[in-house]
PDB file of C-alpha atoms in Angstrom:
ATOM      1  CA  MET A   1      11.548  10.725  15.776  1.00  0.00           C
ATOM      2  CA  ILE A   2       8.791   9.566  18.097  1.00  0.00           C
ATOM      3  CA  VAL A   3       8.475  10.902  21.601  1.00  0.00           C
ATOM      4  CA  ILE A   4       6.518   9.246  24.357  1.00  0.00           C
ATOM      5  CA  ILE A   5       5.530  11.850  26.902  1.00  0.00           C
ATOM      6  CA  SER A   6       4.063  11.197  30.336  1.00  0.00           C
ATOM      7  CA  LYS A   7       2.358  13.696  32.581  1.00  0.00           C
ATOM      8  CA  HIS A   8       5.783  14.306  34.153  1.00  0.00           C
ATOM      9  CA  ALA A   9       7.417  15.433  30.910  1.00  0.00           C
ATOM     10  CA  LYS A  10       7.593  18.964  32.304  1.00  0.00           C
ATOM     11  CA  CYS A  11      10.741  17.946  34.194  1.00  0.00           C
ATOM     12  CA  LEU A  12      12.679  18.146  30.933  1.00  0.00           C
ATOM     13  CA  HIS A  13      14.763  21.248  30.334  1.00  0.00           C
ATOM     14  CA  PRO A  14      14.215  22.480  27.740  1.00  0.00           C
ATOM     15  CA  PRO A  15      10.879  20.792  26.911  1.00  0.00           C
ATOM     16  CA  PRO A  16      10.701  19.057  23.520  1.00  0.00           C
ATOM     17  CA  ASP A  17       9.345  20.912  20.532  1.00  0.00           C
ATOM     18  CA  PRO A  18       6.109  19.131  19.445  1.00  0.00           C
ATOM     19  CA  GLU A  19       6.649  20.203  15.840  1.00  0.00           C
ATOM     20  CA  ASN A  20       9.720  17.961  15.618  1.00  0.00           C
ATOM     21  CA  PHE A  21       7.849  14.769  16.426  1.00  0.00           C
ATOM     22  CA  ALA A  22       5.736  12.623  14.131  1.00  0.00           C
ATOM     23  CA  TYR A  23       3.685  11.024  16.888  1.00  0.00           C
ATOM     24  CA  LYS A  24       3.071  11.404  20.600  1.00  0.00           C
ATOM     25  CA  ALA A  25       1.717   8.731  22.926  1.00  0.00           C
ATOM     26  CA  GLU A  26       0.676   9.537  26.480  1.00  0.00           C
ATOM     27  CA  VAL A  27       2.159   7.111  28.990  1.00  0.00           C
ATOM     28  CA  GLN A  28       0.311   7.001  32.291  1.00  0.00           C
ATOM     29  CA  LEU A  29       3.151   6.196  34.678  1.00  0.00           C
ATOM     30  CA  PRO A  30       2.833   6.040  38.468  1.00  0.00           C
ATOM     31  CA  SER A  31       3.153   9.340  40.291  1.00  0.00           C
ATOM     32  CA  THR A  32       6.468   8.193  41.786  1.00  0.00           C
ATOM     33  CA  SER A  33       8.177   8.302  38.399  1.00  0.00           C
ATOM     34  CA  HIS A  34      10.305  11.240  37.397  1.00  0.00           C
ATOM     35  CA  CYS A  35      12.246  12.109  34.281  1.00  0.00           C
ATOM     36  CA  THR A  36      12.487   8.454  33.278  1.00  0.00           C
ATOM     37  CA  SER A  37       8.897   8.871  32.123  1.00  0.00           C
ATOM     38  CA  LEU A  38      10.114  10.608  28.973  1.00  0.00           C
ATOM     39  CA  THR A  39      11.671   8.327  26.424  1.00  0.00           C
ATOM     40  CA  HIS A  40      12.868   9.184  22.934  1.00  0.00           C
ATOM     41  CA  ILE A  41      12.405   6.450  20.395  1.00  0.00           C
ATOM     42  CA  ARG A  42      13.821   6.674  16.888  1.00  0.00           C
ATOM     43  CA  SER A  43      12.130   5.212  13.818  1.00  0.00           C
ATOM     44  CA  LEU A  44       9.314   3.311  15.525  1.00  0.00           C
ATOM     45  CA  PRO A  45       5.790   3.167  14.069  1.00  0.00           C
ATOM     46  CA  LYS A  46       2.737   4.246  16.042  1.00  0.00           C
ATOM     47  CA  PHE A  47       1.824   0.847  17.412  1.00  0.00           C
ATOM     48  CA  SER A  48       5.379   0.258  18.603  1.00  0.00           C
ATOM     49  CA  ALA A  49       5.047   3.418  20.661  1.00  0.00           C
ATOM     50  CA  LEU A  50       1.793   2.158  22.142  1.00  0.00           C
ATOM     51  CA  PHE A  51       3.243  -1.239  22.980  1.00  0.00           C
ATOM     52  CA  LEU A  52       6.280   0.440  24.502  1.00  0.00           C
ATOM     53  CA  SER A  53       4.022   2.613  26.625  1.00  0.00           C
ATOM     54  CA  LEU A  54       2.407  -0.568  27.950  1.00  0.00           C
ATOM     55  CA  LEU A  55       5.840  -1.998  28.670  1.00  0.00           C
ATOM     56  CA  LEU A  56       7.048   1.101  30.534  1.00  0.00           C
ATOM     57  CA  HIS A  57       3.852   1.339  32.563  1.00  0.00           C
ATOM     58  CA  SER A  58       4.128  -2.305  33.562  1.00  0.00           C
ATOM     59  CA  ILE A  59       7.765  -2.016  34.590  1.00  0.00           C
ATOM     60  CA  MET A  60       7.118   1.045  36.742  1.00  0.00           C
ATOM     61  CA  ALA A  61       4.111  -0.664  38.342  1.00  0.00           C
ATOM     62  CA  ASN A  62       6.145  -3.831  38.923  1.00  0.00           C
ATOM     63  CA  GLN A  63       3.694  -5.921  36.904  1.00  0.00           C
ATOM     64  CA  LYS A  64       6.035  -8.474  35.367  1.00  0.00           C
ATOM     65  CA  GLN A  65       3.492 -10.487  33.391  1.00  0.00           C
ATOM     66  CA  LEU A  66       2.031  -7.378  31.770  1.00  0.00           C
ATOM     67  CA  ALA A  67       5.539  -6.125  31.038  1.00  0.00           C
ATOM     68  CA  LEU A  68       6.375  -9.366  29.239  1.00  0.00           C
ATOM     69  CA  LEU A  69       3.184  -9.051  27.198  1.00  0.00           C
ATOM     70  CA  GLY A  70       4.089  -5.498  26.203  1.00  0.00           C
ATOM     71  CA  LEU A  71       7.571  -6.601  25.182  1.00  0.00           C
ATOM     72  CA  ALA A  72       6.183  -9.499  23.137  1.00  0.00           C
ATOM     73  CA  LEU A  73       3.733  -7.212  21.325  1.00  0.00           C
ATOM     74  CA  LEU A  74       6.511  -4.727  20.603  1.00  0.00           C
ATOM     75  CA  VAL A  75       8.713  -7.426  19.084  1.00  0.00           C
ATOM     76  CA  ILE A  76       5.882  -8.989  17.054  1.00  0.00           C
ATOM     77  CA  GLN A  77       4.750  -5.615  15.722  1.00  0.00           C
ATOM     78  CA  GLY A  78       8.283  -4.793  14.657  1.00  0.00           C
ATOM     79  CA  VAL A  79       8.514  -8.084  12.794  1.00  0.00           C
ATOM     80  CA  ILE A  80       5.284  -7.674  10.823  1.00  0.00           C
ATOM     81  CA  ALA A  81       5.471  -3.931  10.129  1.00  0.00           C
ATOM     82  CA  TYR A  82       8.278  -3.873   7.592  1.00  0.00           C
ATOM     83  CA  ASP A  83       9.802  -5.807   4.734  1.00  0.00           C
ATOM     84  CA  PRO A  84      13.305  -7.054   5.479  1.00  0.00           C
ATOM     85  CA  THR A  85      15.979  -4.406   5.078  1.00  0.00           C
ATOM     86  CA  ILE A  86      18.333  -5.191   2.221  1.00  0.00           C
ATOM     87  CA  THR A  87      21.810  -6.058   3.519  1.00  0.00           C
ATOM     88  CA  MET A  88      23.682  -5.388   0.283  1.00  0.00           C
ATOM     89  CA  ASP A  89      23.861  -2.616  -2.283  1.00  0.00           C
ATOM     90  CA  PHE A  90      21.159  -4.172  -4.487  1.00  0.00           C
ATOM     91  CA  GLY A  91      19.316  -7.445  -4.923  1.00  0.00           C
ATOM     92  CA  PHE A  92      19.948  -8.269  -8.593  1.00  0.00           C
ATOM     93  CA  MET A  93      22.916 -10.553  -8.071  1.00  0.00           C
ATOM     94  CA  ASN A  94      23.544 -11.189 -11.789  1.00  0.00           C
ATOM     95  CA  ALA A  95      23.967  -7.484 -12.585  1.00  0.00           C
ATOM     96  CA  SER A  96      27.264  -6.570 -14.238  1.00  0.00           C
ATOM     97  CA  THR A  97      26.692  -3.270 -16.100  1.00  0.00           C
ATOM     98  CA  GLY A  98      24.433  -0.243 -16.032  1.00  0.00           C
ATOM     99  CA  GLU A  99      22.215  -1.929 -18.618  1.00  0.00           C
ATOM    100  CA  ASP A 100      21.042  -4.323 -15.906  1.00  0.00           C
ATOM    101  CA  PHE A 101      19.517  -1.339 -14.112  1.00  0.00           C
ATOM    102  CA  THR A 102      18.028   0.174 -17.270  1.00  0.00           C
ATOM    103  CA  SER A 103      14.551  -0.398 -18.695  1.00  0.00           C
ATOM    104  CA  ARG A 104      13.351   0.936 -22.034  1.00  0.00           C
ATOM    105  CA  ALA A 105       9.930  -0.679 -21.837  1.00  0.00           C
ATOM    106  CA  PHE A 106       8.202   2.712 -21.711  1.00  0.00           C
ATOM    107  CA  SER A 107       9.998   4.106 -24.782  1.00  0.00           C
ATOM    108  CA  SER A 108       7.584   5.045 -27.560  1.00  0.00           C
ATOM    109  CA  ASN A 109       9.059   2.519 -29.983  1.00  0.00           C
ATOM    110  CA  MET A 110       8.712  -0.289 -27.414  1.00  0.00           C
ATOM    111  CA  LEU A 111       5.116   0.292 -26.338  1.00  0.00           C
ATOM    112  CA  PRO A 112       2.255  -1.753 -27.848  1.00  0.00           C
ATOM    113  CA  PRO A 113      -0.097  -0.089 -30.363  1.00  0.00           C
ATOM    114  CA  ASN A 114      -2.854   2.170 -29.096  1.00  0.00           C
ATOM    115  CA  PRO A 115      -5.857   0.175 -27.886  1.00  0.00           C
ATOM    116  CA  SER A 116      -9.280   0.570 -29.448  1.00  0.00           C
ATOM    117  CA  ALA A 117     -12.128   2.330 -27.638  1.00  0.00           C
ATOM    118  CA  GLY A 118     -12.740   0.684 -24.296  1.00  0.00           C
ATOM    119  CA  GLY A 119      -9.439  -1.186 -24.428  1.00  0.00           C
ATOM    120  CA  LEU A 120      -6.341  -0.935 -22.314  1.00  0.00           C
ATOM    121  CA  VAL A 121      -2.648  -1.770 -22.419  1.00  0.00           C
ATOM    122  CA  LEU A 122      -0.662  -2.240 -19.212  1.00  0.00           C
ATOM    123  CA  VAL A 123       3.137  -2.438 -19.194  1.00  0.00           C
ATOM    124  CA  PRO A 124       4.360  -3.521 -15.731  1.00  0.00           C
ATOM    125  CA  GLN A 125       7.944  -3.100 -14.641  1.00  0.00           C
ATOM    126  CA  PHE A 126       7.907  -5.248 -11.523  1.00  0.00           C
ATOM    127  CA  ALA A 127      10.863  -7.406 -10.494  1.00  0.00           C
ATOM    128  CA  ALA A 128       9.739 -10.159 -12.883  1.00  0.00           C
ATOM    129  CA  GLN A 129       9.957  -7.796 -15.883  1.00  0.00           C
ATOM    130  CA  PHE A 130      12.731  -5.498 -14.621  1.00  0.00           C
ATOM    131  CA  PRO A 131      15.163  -7.445 -12.388  1.00  0.00           C
ATOM    132  CA  GLY A 132      17.097  -4.264 -11.612  1.00  0.00           C
ATOM    133  CA  VAL A 133      14.492  -3.313  -8.987  1.00  0.00           C
ATOM    134  CA  THR A 134      14.927  -6.580  -7.084  1.00  0.00           C
ATOM    135  CA  GLY A 135      15.369  -5.951  -3.384  1.00  0.00           C
ATOM    136  CA  LEU A 136      14.894  -2.188  -3.709  1.00  0.00           C
ATOM    137  CA  GLY A 137      11.205  -1.991  -2.779  1.00  0.00           C
ATOM    138  CA  ILE A 138      10.085  -0.102  -5.898  1.00  0.00           C
ATOM    139  CA  SER A 139       8.414  -0.797  -9.251  1.00  0.00           C
ATOM    140  CA  SER A 140       6.359   0.978 -11.904  1.00  0.00           C
ATOM    141  CA  LEU A 141       3.562   0.537 -14.425  1.00  0.00           C
ATOM    142  CA  PHE A 142       2.605   2.293 -17.679  1.00  0.00           C
ATOM    143  CA  PHE A 143      -1.059   2.664 -18.719  1.00  0.00           C
ATOM    144  CA  LYS A 144      -2.418   3.255 -22.197  1.00  0.00           C
ATOM    145  CA  LEU A 145      -6.232   3.312 -22.428  1.00  0.00           C
ATOM    146  CA  GLY A 146      -8.582   3.813 -25.346  1.00  0.00           C
ATOM    147  CA  THR A 147     -11.582   6.115 -25.054  1.00  0.00           C
ATOM    148  CA  GLY A 148     -13.628   4.933 -22.084  1.00  0.00           C
ATOM    149  CA  GLY A 149     -11.056   2.273 -21.238  1.00  0.00           C
ATOM    150  CA  LEU A 150     -11.164   0.938 -17.700  1.00  0.00           C
ATOM    151  CA  VAL A 151      -8.685  -0.523 -15.247  1.00  0.00           C
ATOM    152  CA  PRO A 152     -11.340  -2.483 -13.327  1.00  0.00           C
ATOM    153  CA  PRO A 153     -11.665  -2.392  -9.540  1.00  0.00           C
ATOM    154  CA  HIS A 154      -8.636  -4.057  -7.979  1.00  0.00           C
ATOM    155  CA  PHE A 155      -6.182  -3.672  -5.121  1.00  0.00           C
ATOM    156  CA  HIS A 156      -2.485  -4.117  -4.399  1.00  0.00           C
ATOM    157  CA  ALA A 157      -1.960  -6.181  -1.271  1.00  0.00           C
ATOM    158  CA  ARG A 158       1.684  -5.240  -0.867  1.00  0.00           C
ATOM    159  CA  ALA A 159       2.020  -1.635  -2.017  1.00  0.00           C
ATOM    160  CA  THR A 160       0.736   1.914  -2.075  1.00  0.00           C
ATOM    161  CA  GLU A 161       0.423   3.332  -5.595  1.00  0.00           C
ATOM    162  CA  ILE A 162       0.989   6.895  -6.761  1.00  0.00           C
ATOM    163  CA  PHE A 163      -0.566   7.531 -10.175  1.00  0.00           C
ATOM    164  CA  PHE A 164       0.576  10.294 -12.559  1.00  0.00           C
ATOM    165  CA  VAL A 165      -1.463  11.383 -15.596  1.00  0.00           C
ATOM    166  CA  LEU A 166       0.567  11.778 -18.777  1.00  0.00           C
ATOM    167  CA  SER A 167      -2.264  12.555 -21.207  1.00  0.00           C
ATOM    168  CA  GLY A 168      -6.034  12.611 -21.483  1.00  0.00           C
ATOM    169  CA  THR A 169      -8.570  12.791 -18.682  1.00  0.00           C
ATOM    170  CA  TRP A 170      -9.145  10.149 -16.032  1.00  0.00           C
ATOM    171  CA  ASP A 171     -11.852   9.265 -13.517  1.00  0.00           C
ATOM    172  CA  VAL A 172     -10.202   7.562 -10.548  1.00  0.00           C
ATOM    173  CA  GLY A 173     -11.157   6.569  -7.040  1.00  0.00           C
ATOM    174  CA  PHE A 174     -10.737   4.199  -4.132  1.00  0.00           C
ATOM    175  CA  VAL A 175     -13.036   2.875  -1.398  1.00  0.00           C
ATOM    176  CA  ASP A 176     -11.873   2.804   2.209  1.00  0.00           C
ATOM    177  CA  SER A 177     -12.669   0.174   4.848  1.00  0.00           C
ATOM    178  CA  ALA A 178     -15.721   2.198   5.938  1.00  0.00           C
ATOM    179  CA  ASN A 179     -17.178   1.978   2.401  1.00  0.00           C
ATOM    180  CA  LYS A 180     -16.519   5.642   1.597  1.00  0.00           C
ATOM    181  CA  LEU A 181     -15.537   6.485  -1.975  1.00  0.00           C
ATOM    182  CA  TYR A 182     -12.739   8.989  -2.611  1.00  0.00           C
ATOM    183  CA  SER A 183     -12.795   9.973  -6.287  1.00  0.00           C
ATOM    184  CA  ALA A 184     -11.362  12.643  -8.563  1.00  0.00           C
ATOM    185  CA  LYS A 185     -11.239  13.751 -12.183  1.00  0.00           C
ATOM    186  CA  LEU A 186      -7.651  14.105 -13.339  1.00  0.00           C
ATOM    187  CA  LYS A 187      -5.925  15.753 -16.286  1.00  0.00           C
ATOM    188  CA  ALA A 188      -2.349  15.769 -17.571  1.00  0.00           C
ATOM    189  CA  GLY A 189       0.096  16.590 -14.791  1.00  0.00           C
ATOM    190  CA  ASP A 190      -2.199  15.526 -11.938  1.00  0.00           C
ATOM    191  CA  GLN A 191      -1.332  12.835  -9.404  1.00  0.00           C
ATOM    192  CA  PHE A 192      -3.467  10.598  -7.190  1.00  0.00           C
ATOM    193  CA  VAL A 193      -2.549   8.179  -4.399  1.00  0.00           C
ATOM    194  CA  PHE A 194      -4.155   4.767  -3.890  1.00  0.00           C
ATOM    195  CA  PRO A 195      -3.461   3.490  -0.352  1.00  0.00           C
ATOM    196  CA  GLN A 196      -2.168  -0.043   0.056  1.00  0.00           C
ATOM    197  CA  GLY A 197      -4.804  -2.762   0.089  1.00  0.00           C
ATOM    198  CA  LEU A 198      -7.782  -0.545  -0.834  1.00  0.00           C
ATOM    199  CA  ILE A 199     -10.004  -1.259  -3.842  1.00  0.00           C
ATOM    200  CA  HIS A 200      -9.567   1.319  -6.610  1.00  0.00           C
ATOM    201  CA  TYR A 201     -10.172   1.949 -10.316  1.00  0.00           C
ATOM    202  CA  GLN A 202      -8.947   4.143 -13.185  1.00  0.00           C
ATOM    203  CA  MET A 203     -11.045   5.027 -16.234  1.00  0.00           C
ATOM    204  CA  ALA A 204     -10.241   7.099 -19.327  1.00  0.00           C
ATOM    205  CA  GLY A 205     -12.561   9.919 -20.315  1.00  0.00           C
ATOM    206  CA  SER A 206     -13.741  11.023 -23.755  1.00  0.00           C
ATOM    207  CA  SER A 207     -10.376  10.410 -25.423  1.00  0.00           C
ATOM    208  CA  SER A 208      -7.492   7.989 -25.187  1.00  0.00           C
ATOM    209  CA  ALA A 209      -5.305   8.451 -22.126  1.00  0.00           C
ATOM    210  CA  THR A 210      -1.911   7.474 -20.767  1.00  0.00           C
ATOM    211  CA  GLY A 211      -0.538   7.362 -17.246  1.00  0.00           C
ATOM    212  CA  TYR A 212       2.261   6.117 -15.061  1.00  0.00           C
ATOM    213  CA  SER A 213       2.266   4.580 -11.585  1.00  0.00           C
ATOM    214  CA  ALA A 214       5.012   3.948  -9.050  1.00  0.00           C
ATOM    215  CA  PHE A 215       4.786   1.442  -6.193  1.00  0.00           C
ATOM    216  CA  ASN A 216       6.712   0.993  -2.957  1.00  0.00           C
ATOM    217  CA  SER A 217       7.194  -2.720  -3.599  1.00  0.00           C
ATOM    218  CA  GLN A 218       9.070  -4.708  -6.228  1.00  0.00           C
ATOM    219  CA  ASN A 219       5.983  -6.922  -6.500  1.00  0.00           C
ATOM    220  CA  PRO A 220       2.850  -5.011  -5.457  1.00  0.00           C
ATOM    221  CA  GLY A 221       0.442  -7.789  -6.402  1.00  0.00           C
ATOM    222  CA  VAL A 222      -2.702  -7.166  -8.455  1.00  0.00           C
ATOM    223  CA  THR A 223      -6.013  -8.626  -7.297  1.00  0.00           C
ATOM    224  CA  LEU A 224      -8.884  -8.003  -9.739  1.00  0.00           C
ATOM    225  CA  ILE A 225     -12.092  -8.097  -7.712  1.00  0.00           C
ATOM    226  CA  ALA A 226     -14.542  -9.438 -10.301  1.00  0.00           C
ATOM    227  CA  SER A 227     -12.144 -11.981 -11.804  1.00  0.00           C
ATOM    228  CA  ASN A 228     -10.947 -13.275  -8.452  1.00  0.00           C
ATOM    229  CA  VAL A 229     -14.481 -13.713  -7.142  1.00  0.00           C
ATOM    230  CA  PHE A 230     -16.339 -14.993 -10.209  1.00  0.00           C
ATOM    231  CA  ALA A 231     -13.570 -16.621 -12.252  1.00  0.00           C
ATOM    232  CA  SER A 232     -11.434 -18.310  -9.602  1.00  0.00           C
ATOM    233  CA  MET A 233     -10.048 -21.780 -10.255  1.00  0.00           C
ATOM    234  CA  PRO A 234     -11.524 -23.890  -8.815  1.00  0.00           C
ATOM    235  CA  GLU A 235     -14.740 -21.924  -8.697  1.00  0.00           C
ATOM    236  CA  ILE A 236     -16.238 -20.486  -5.546  1.00  0.00           C
ATOM    237  CA  PRO A 237     -19.517 -22.397  -5.034  1.00  0.00           C
ATOM    238  CA  SER A 238     -22.381 -20.671  -6.820  1.00  0.00           C
ATOM    239  CA  GLY A 239     -24.468 -20.736  -3.653  1.00  0.00           C
ATOM    240  CA  VAL A 240     -21.878 -18.637  -1.845  1.00  0.00           C
ATOM    241  CA  LEU A 241     -21.944 -15.966  -4.561  1.00  0.00           C
ATOM    242  CA  GLU A 242     -25.737 -16.029  -4.785  1.00  0.00           C
ATOM    243  CA  ALA A 243     -26.013 -15.366  -1.064  1.00  0.00           C
ATOM    244  CA  ALA A 244     -23.229 -12.775  -0.991  1.00  0.00           C
ATOM    245  CA  PHE A 245     -24.468 -10.704  -3.946  1.00  0.00           C
ATOM    246  CA  LYS A 246     -28.214 -11.394  -3.568  1.00  0.00           C
ATOM    247  CA  VAL A 247     -28.534 -12.786  -7.104  1.00  0.00           C
ATOM    248  CA  ASP A 248     -29.775 -16.053  -8.604  1.00  0.00           C
ATOM    249  CA  ALA A 249     -27.742 -18.915 -10.068  1.00  0.00           C
ATOM    250  CA  MET A 250     -28.354 -17.785 -13.658  1.00  0.00           C
ATOM    251  CA  THR A 251     -26.858 -14.358 -12.929  1.00  0.00           C
ATOM    252  CA  VAL A 252     -23.758 -15.942 -11.411  1.00  0.00           C
ATOM    253  CA  MET A 253     -23.380 -18.183 -14.462  1.00  0.00           C
ATOM    254  CA  ASN A 254     -23.752 -15.243 -16.882  1.00  0.00           C
ATOM    255  CA  ILE A 255     -21.151 -13.180 -15.035  1.00  0.00           C
ATOM    256  CA  ARG A 256     -18.747 -16.117 -15.092  1.00  0.00           C
ATOM    257  CA  LYS A 257     -19.237 -16.581 -18.823  1.00  0.00           C
ATOM    258  CA  ALA A 258     -18.619 -12.890 -19.481  1.00  0.00           C
ATOM    259  CA  LEU A 259     -15.430 -12.817 -17.422  1.00  0.00           C
ATOM    260  CA  MET A 260     -14.009 -16.058 -18.750  1.00  0.00           C
ATOM    261  CA  GLY A 261     -14.705 -15.181 -22.373  1.00  0.00           C
TER     262      GLY A 261
END
């Protein structure tokens, strides 16, 4: 629950318990307002509360144009904040038995052979590979890395990832929008969260390693930074990359050759 509390919230009896609320937004209402200045809102994100505070302030101040703006922002924010809510039991319309909601892709006899040193094997179970998750907002991924294997810097535009170490040691980290690195060394049983849309990496230590990730999207999207920038089709003009990375044309060409094999 979200509670929006004005300076007149003391008129409530009993007053709300702050521990029960996920977020509080102060609404500066005119001094003529009374208990209407406290409004309980269920299941709204932070920005909805802020837009609603603008709307309430405008209504109480009789500022119609500002009130309409607040209402418009509230509606728009609600539209862009969430994926559509599923209106049926599940989204895989061709399902007929429990097998349609079963995946054995991570079973030991189904997994690819162990990769060599520096190599990696990824087994995604997104909606394309596992239709049973369609419409449910979840998916998963299995990792198998050789010694020193690397999942190169990448991000998921549509999902947060929680990573669980099954075996081996891992060096992991992500970079936030302020360019700060958050990194950790993980061992079997540890977990690490990669926030949605932030660049991150996973690297095996001095032995082979396995891990498992879950996502809050049926199709999280995977954008590999180096490949997307230097191996796009058609290519980003070399001059753009030279200026962006402060390198010469030969360096850009060599990186492209290395990435494109």
